[in-house]
Coordinates of N, CA and C and ligand atoms in Angstrom, one line a residue:
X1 N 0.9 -1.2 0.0 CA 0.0 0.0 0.0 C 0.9 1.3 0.0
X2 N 0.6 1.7 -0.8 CA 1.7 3.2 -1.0 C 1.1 4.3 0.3
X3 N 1.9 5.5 0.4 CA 2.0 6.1 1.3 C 1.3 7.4 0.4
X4 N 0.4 7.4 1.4 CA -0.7 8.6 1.0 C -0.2 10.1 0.7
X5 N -0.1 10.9 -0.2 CA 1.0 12.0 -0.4 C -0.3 12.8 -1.1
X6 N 0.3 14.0 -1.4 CA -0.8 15.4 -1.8 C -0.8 14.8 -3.5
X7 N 0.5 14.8 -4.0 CA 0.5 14.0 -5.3 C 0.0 12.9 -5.8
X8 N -0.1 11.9 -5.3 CA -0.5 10.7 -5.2 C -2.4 10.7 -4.9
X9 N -2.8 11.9 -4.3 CA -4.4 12.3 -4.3 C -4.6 12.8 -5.4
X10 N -3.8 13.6 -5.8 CA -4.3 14.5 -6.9 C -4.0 13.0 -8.4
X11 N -3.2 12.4 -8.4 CA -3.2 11.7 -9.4 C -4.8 10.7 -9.2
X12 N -4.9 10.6 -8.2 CA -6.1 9.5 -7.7 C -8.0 10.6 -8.0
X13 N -7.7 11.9 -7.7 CA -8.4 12.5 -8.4 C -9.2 12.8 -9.6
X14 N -7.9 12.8 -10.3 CA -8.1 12.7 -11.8 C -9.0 11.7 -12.5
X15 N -9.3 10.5 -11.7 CA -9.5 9.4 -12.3 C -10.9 8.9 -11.8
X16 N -11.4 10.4 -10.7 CA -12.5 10.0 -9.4 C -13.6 10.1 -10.6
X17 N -14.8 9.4 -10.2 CA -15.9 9.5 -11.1 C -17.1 10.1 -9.8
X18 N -16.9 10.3 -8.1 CA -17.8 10.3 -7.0 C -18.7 11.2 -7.4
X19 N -18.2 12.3 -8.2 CA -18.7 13.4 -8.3 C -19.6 13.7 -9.7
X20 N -21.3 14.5 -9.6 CA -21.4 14.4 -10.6 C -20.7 15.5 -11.4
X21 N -20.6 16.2 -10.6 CA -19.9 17.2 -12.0 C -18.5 16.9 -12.5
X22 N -18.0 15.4 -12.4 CA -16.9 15.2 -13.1 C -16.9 14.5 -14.3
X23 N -18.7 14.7 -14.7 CA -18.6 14.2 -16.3 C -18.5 15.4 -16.8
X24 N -18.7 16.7 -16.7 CA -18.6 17.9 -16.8 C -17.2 19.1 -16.7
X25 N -16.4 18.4 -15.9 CA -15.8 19.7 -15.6 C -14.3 18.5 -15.4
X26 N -13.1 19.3 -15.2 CA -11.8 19.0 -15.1 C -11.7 18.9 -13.4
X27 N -11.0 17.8 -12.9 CA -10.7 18.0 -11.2 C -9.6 19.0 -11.4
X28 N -9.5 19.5 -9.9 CA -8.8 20.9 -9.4 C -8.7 20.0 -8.0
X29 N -7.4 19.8 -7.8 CA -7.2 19.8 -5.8 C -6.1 20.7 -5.6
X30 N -5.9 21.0 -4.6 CA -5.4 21.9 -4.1 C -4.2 22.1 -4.5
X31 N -3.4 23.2 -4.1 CA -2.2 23.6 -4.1 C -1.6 24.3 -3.8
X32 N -0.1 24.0 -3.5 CA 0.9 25.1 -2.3 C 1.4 24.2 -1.2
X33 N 2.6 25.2 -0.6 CA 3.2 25.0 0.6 C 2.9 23.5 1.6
X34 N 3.2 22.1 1.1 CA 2.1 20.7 1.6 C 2.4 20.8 2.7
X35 N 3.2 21.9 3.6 CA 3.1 21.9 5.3 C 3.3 23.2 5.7
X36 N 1.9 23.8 5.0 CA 1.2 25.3 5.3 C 1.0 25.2 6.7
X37 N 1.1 26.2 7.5 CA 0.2 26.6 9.0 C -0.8 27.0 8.5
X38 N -1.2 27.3 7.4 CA -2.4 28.3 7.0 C -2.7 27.6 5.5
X39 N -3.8 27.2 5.4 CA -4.9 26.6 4.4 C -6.0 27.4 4.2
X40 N -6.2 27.9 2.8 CA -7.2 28.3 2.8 C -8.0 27.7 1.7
X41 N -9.4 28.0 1.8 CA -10.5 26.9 1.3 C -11.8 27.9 0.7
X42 N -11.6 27.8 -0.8 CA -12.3 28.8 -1.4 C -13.7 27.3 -1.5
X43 N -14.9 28.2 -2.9 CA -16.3 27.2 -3.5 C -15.8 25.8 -4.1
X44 N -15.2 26.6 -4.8 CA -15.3 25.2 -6.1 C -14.5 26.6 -7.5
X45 N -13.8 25.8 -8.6 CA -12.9 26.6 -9.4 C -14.2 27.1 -10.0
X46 N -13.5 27.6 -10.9 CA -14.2 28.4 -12.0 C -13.4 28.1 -13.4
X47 N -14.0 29.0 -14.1 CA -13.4 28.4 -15.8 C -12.5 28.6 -15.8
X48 N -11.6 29.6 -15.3 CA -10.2 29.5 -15.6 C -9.6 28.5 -14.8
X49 N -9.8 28.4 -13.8 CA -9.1 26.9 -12.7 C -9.7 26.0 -13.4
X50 N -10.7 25.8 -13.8 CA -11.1 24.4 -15.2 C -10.1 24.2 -16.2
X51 N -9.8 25.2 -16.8 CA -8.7 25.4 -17.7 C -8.0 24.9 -17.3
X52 N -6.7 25.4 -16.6 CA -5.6 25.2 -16.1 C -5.3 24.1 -15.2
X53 N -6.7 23.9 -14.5 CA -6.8 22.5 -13.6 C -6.1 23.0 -12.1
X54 N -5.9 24.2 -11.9 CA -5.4 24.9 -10.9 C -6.0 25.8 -10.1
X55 N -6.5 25.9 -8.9 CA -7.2 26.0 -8.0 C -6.7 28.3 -7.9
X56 N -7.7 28.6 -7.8 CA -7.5 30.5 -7.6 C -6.5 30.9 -8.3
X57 N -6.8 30.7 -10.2 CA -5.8 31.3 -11.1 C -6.4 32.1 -11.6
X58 N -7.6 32.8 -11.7 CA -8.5 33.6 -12.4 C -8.9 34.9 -11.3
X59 N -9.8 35.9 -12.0 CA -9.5 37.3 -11.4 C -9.7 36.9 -9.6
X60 N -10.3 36.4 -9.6 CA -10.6 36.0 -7.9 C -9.3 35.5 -7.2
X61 N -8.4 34.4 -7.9 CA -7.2 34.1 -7.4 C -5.9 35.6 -7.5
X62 N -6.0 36.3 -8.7 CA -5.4 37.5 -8.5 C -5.5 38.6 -7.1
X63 N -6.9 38.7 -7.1 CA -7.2 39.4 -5.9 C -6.9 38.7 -4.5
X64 N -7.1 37.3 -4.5 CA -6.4 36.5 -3.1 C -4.9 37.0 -3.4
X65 N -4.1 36.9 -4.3 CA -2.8 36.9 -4.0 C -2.4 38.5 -3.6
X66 N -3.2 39.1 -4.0 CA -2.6 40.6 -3.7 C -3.5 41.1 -1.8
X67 N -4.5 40.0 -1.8 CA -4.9 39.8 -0.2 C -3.8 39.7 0.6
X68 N -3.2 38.2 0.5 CA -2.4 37.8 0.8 C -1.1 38.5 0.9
X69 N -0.7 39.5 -0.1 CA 0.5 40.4 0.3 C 0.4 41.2 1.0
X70 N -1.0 41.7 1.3 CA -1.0 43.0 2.2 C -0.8 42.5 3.4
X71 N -1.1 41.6 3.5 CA -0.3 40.9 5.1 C 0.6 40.0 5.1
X72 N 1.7 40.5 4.4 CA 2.8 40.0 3.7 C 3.1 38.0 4.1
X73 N 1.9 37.7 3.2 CA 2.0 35.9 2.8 C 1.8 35.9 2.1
X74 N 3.2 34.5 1.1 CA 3.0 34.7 -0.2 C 2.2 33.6 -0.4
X75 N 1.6 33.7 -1.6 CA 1.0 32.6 -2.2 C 1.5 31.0 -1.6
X76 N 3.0 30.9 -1.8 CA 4.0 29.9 -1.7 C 4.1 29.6 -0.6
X77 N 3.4 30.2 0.5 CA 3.8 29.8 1.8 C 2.6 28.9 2.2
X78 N 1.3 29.4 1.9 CA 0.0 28.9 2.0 C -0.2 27.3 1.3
X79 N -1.1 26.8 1.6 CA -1.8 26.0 0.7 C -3.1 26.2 0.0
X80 N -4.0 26.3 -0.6 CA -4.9 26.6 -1.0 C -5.9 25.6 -2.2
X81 N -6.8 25.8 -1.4 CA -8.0 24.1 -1.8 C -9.3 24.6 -2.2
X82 N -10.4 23.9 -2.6 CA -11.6 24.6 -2.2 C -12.5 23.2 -2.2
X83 N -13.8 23.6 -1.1 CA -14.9 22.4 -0.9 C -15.4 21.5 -2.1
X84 N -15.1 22.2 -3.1 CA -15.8 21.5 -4.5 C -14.3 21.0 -5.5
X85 N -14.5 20.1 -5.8 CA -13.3 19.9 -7.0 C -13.1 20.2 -8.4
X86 N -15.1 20.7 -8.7 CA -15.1 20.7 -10.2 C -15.7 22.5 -10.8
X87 N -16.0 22.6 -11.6 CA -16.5 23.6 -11.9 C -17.8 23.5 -12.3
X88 N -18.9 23.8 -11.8 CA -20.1 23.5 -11.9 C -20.6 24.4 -12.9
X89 N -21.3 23.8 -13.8 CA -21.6 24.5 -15.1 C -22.0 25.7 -14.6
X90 N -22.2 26.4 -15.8 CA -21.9 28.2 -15.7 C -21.9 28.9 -14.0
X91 N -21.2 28.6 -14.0 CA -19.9 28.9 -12.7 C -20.7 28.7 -11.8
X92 N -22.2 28.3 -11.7 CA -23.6 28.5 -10.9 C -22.5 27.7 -9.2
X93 N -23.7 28.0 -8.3 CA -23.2 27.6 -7.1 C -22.6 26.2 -6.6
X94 N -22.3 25.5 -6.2 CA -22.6 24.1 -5.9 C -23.7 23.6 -5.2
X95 N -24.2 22.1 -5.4 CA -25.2 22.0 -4.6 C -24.6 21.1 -3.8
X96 N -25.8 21.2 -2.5 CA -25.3 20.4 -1.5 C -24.9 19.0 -2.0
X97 N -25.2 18.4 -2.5 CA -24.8 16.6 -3.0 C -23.5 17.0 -3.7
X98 N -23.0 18.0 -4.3 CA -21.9 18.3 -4.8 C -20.8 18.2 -3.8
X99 N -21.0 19.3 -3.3 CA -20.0 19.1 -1.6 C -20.0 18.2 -0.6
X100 N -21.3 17.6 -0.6 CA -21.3 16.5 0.2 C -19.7 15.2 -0.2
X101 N -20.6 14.8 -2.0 CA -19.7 14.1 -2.7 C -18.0 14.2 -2.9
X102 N -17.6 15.6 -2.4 CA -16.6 16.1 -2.5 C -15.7 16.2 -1.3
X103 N -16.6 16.2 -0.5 CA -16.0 16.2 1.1 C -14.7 15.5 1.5
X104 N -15.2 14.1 0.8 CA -13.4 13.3 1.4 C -12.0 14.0 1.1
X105 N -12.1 14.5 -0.2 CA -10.9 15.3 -1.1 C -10.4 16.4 0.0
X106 N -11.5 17.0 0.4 CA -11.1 18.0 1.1 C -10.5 17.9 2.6
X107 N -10.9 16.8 3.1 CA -10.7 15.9 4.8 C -9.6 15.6 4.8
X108 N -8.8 14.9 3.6 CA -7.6 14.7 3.2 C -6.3 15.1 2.9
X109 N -7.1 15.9 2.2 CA -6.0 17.6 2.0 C -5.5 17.7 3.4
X110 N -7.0 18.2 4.3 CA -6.6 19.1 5.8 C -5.9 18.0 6.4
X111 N -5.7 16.7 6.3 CA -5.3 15.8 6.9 C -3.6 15.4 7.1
X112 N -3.6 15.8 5.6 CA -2.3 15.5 5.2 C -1.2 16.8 5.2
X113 N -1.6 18.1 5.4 CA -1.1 18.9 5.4 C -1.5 20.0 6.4
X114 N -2.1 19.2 7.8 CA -1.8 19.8 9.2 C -1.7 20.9 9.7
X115 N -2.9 22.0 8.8 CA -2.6 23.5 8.9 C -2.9 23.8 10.6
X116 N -1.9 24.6 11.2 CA -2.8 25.3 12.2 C -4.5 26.4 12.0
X117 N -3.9 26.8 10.7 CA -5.0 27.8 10.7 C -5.8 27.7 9.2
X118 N -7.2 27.2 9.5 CA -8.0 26.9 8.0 C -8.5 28.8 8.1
X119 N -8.4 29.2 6.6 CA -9.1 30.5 6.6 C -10.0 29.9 5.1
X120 N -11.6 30.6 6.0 CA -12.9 30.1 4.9 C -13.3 31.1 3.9
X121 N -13.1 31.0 2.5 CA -13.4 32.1 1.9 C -14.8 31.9 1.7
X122 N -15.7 33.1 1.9 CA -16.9 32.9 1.8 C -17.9 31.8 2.6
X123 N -18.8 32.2 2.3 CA -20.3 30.7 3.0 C -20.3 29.8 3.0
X124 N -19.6 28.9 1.6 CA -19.8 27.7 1.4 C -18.6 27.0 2.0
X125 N -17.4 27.7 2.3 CA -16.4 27.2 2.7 C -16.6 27.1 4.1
X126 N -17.1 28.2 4.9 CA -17.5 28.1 6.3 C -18.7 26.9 6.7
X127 N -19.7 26.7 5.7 CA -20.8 26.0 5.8 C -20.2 24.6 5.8
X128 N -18.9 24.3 5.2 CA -18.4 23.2 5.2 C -18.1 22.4 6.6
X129 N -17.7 23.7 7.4 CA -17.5 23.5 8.8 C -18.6 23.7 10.4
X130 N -19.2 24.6 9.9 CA -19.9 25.2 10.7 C -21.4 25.6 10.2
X131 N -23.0 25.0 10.9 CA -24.0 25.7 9.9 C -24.6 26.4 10.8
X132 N -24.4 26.9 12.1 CA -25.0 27.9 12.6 C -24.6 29.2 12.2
X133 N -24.2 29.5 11.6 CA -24.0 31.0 11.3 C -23.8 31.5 9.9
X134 N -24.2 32.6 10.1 CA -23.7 33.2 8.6 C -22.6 34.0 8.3
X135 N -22.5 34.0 7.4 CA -21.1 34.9 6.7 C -20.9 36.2 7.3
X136 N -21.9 37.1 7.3 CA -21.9 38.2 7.7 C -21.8 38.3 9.3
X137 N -21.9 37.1 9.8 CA -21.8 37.3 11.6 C -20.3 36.9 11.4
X138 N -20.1 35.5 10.8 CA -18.9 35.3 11.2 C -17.5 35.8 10.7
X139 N -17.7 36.3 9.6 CA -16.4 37.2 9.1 C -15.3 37.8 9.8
X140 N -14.1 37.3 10.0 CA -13.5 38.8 10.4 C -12.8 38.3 11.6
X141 N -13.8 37.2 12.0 CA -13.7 36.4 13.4 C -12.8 34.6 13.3
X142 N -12.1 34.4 14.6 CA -11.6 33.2 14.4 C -12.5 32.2 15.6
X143 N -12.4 31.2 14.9 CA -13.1 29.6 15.7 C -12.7 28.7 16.4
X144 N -12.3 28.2 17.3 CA -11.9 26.8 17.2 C -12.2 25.9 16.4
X145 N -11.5 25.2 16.3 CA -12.6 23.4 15.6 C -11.5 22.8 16.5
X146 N -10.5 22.2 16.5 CA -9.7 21.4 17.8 C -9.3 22.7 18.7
X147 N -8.4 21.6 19.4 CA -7.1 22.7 20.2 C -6.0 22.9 19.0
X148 N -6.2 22.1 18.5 CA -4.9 22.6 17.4 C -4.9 23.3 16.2
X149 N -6.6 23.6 15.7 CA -7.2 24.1 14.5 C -8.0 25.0 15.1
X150 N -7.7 26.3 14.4 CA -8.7 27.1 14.5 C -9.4 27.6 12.8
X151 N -10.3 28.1 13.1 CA -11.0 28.3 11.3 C -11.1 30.2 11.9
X152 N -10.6 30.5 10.6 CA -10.9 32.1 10.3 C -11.9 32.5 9.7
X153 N -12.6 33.1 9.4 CA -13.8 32.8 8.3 C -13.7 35.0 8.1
X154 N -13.5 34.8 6.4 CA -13.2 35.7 6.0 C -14.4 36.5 4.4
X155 N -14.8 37.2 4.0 CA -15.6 36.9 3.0 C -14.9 36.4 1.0
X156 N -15.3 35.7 0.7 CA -14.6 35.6 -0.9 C -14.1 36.8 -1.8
X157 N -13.1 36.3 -1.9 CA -12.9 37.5 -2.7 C -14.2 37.9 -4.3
X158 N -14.3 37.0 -4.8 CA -15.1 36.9 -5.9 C -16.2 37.4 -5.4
X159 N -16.8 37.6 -4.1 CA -18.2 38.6 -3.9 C -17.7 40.0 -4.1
X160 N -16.7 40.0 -3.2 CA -15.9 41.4 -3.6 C -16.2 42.1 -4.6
X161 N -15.6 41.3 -5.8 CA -15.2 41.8 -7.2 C -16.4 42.0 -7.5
X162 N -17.9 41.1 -7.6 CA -19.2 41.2 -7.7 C -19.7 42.4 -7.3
X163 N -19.5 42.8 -5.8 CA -19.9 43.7 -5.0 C -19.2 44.9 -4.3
X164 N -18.8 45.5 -4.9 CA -17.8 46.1 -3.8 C -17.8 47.0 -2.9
X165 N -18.6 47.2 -2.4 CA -19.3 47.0 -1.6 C -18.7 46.3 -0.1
X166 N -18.2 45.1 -0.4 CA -17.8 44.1 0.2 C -16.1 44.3 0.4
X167 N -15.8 45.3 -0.5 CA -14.1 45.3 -0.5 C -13.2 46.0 0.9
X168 N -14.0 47.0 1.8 CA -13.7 47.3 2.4 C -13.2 46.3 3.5
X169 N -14.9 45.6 3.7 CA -15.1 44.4 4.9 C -13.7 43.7 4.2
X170 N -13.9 42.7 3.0 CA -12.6 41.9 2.7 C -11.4 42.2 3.2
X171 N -11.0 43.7 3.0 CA -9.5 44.0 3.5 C -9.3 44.1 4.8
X172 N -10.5 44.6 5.3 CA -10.2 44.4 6.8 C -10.4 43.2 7.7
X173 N -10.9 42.2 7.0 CA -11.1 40.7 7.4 C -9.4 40.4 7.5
X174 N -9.1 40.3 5.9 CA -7.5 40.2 5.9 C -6.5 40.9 6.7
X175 N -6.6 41.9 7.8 CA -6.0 42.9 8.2 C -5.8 42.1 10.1
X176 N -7.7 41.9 10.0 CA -7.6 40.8 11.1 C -7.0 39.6 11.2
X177 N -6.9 38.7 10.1 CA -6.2 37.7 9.9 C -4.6 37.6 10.3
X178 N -4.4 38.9 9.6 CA -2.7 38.8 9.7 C -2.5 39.5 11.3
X179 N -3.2 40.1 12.1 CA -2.9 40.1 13.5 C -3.2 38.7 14.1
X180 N -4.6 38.2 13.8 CA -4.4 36.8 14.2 C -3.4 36.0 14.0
X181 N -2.5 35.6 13.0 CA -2.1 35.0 13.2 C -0.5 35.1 13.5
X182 N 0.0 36.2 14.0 CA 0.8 36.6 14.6 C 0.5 36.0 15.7
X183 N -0.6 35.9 16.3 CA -0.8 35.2 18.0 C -0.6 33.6 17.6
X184 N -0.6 32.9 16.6 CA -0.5 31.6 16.6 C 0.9 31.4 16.1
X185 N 1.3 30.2 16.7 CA 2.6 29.8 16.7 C 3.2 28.5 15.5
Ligands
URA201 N1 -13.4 30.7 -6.6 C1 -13.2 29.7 -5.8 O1 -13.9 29.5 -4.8 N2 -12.2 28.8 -6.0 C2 -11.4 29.0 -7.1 O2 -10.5 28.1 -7.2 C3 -11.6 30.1 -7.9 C4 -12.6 30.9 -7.7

């Protein structure tokens, strides 16, 4: 039995049929840093991460990485995943059986790469974890889930871009983040 590795998923991905949207769409698992302190966990890709097969390469991944510098983390230091593997036709939301079906991919990621700190982009990523609350309460704010895991829950950048509305909250979600995790070791 081979030794379970982030490569060795993503090859075993390729080939998954669990999901229905993988008659549809290209797998995407995660990528970056495989022993991040910090994970973060967007929807599900979009057309350009369909394309590429690479997880926040399209305008929403541009605006994570310039998130990311303003509290000086690079891309390369992180890891970065999201609850969904595929791209659900016209970029529409995922449905719950989507993420349900998707769940292991993601349990295994966080498994194998031992973040101290999951940061949730948006609802569906927090909903992954948590369903008493909503985005708008929990934003901005950090969680437990073990003693060893805490969850950040921040809003998506891609609402941002939609709404902006939203861009202020975003930055200063991120502003929180990076004092949080100065306190974590
Ligand atoms: N939005 C997401 O949630 N994930 C991606 O990979 C890209 C955009």
């Amino acid at each position: 039995m081979p030794i379970l590795t982030l490569d060795l998923l993503k090859e075993k991905l390729t080939v998954w049929k669990g999901c229905d949207l993988s008659t549809t769409a290209n797998a995407v698992l995660g990528e970056g840093n495989p022993r991040a302190s910090v994970m973060i966990i967007g929807e599900a890709p979009g057309e350009k991460e369909n394309e590429l097969r690479r997880p926040f390469v399209g305008a929403a991944g541009k605006y994570l990485n310039e998130l990311l510098e303003s509290i000086q983390l690079k891309r390369e230091d992180v890891y970065i995943s999201n609850v969904v593997k595929y791209c659900p036709p016209d970029t529409r939301d995922p449905k719950p059986i989507e993420k349900e079906q998707c769940m292991p991919w993601l349990m295994l990621e966080i498994a194998l790469v031992k973040p101290k700190v999951i940061v949730t982009l948006g609802r569906h990523s927090l909903g992954h974890f948590f369903s008493g609350i909503t985005i708008s309460e929990a934003h901005g704010n950090a969680f437990p889930i073990t003693a060893a895991v805490t969850l950040f829950s921040v809003y998506h950048p891609a609402a941002a871009l939609h709404n902006g509305s939203l861009r202020s909250a975003l930055q200063s979600d991120f502003y929180k983040l990076g004092d949080f995790l100065k306190t974590v070791q």
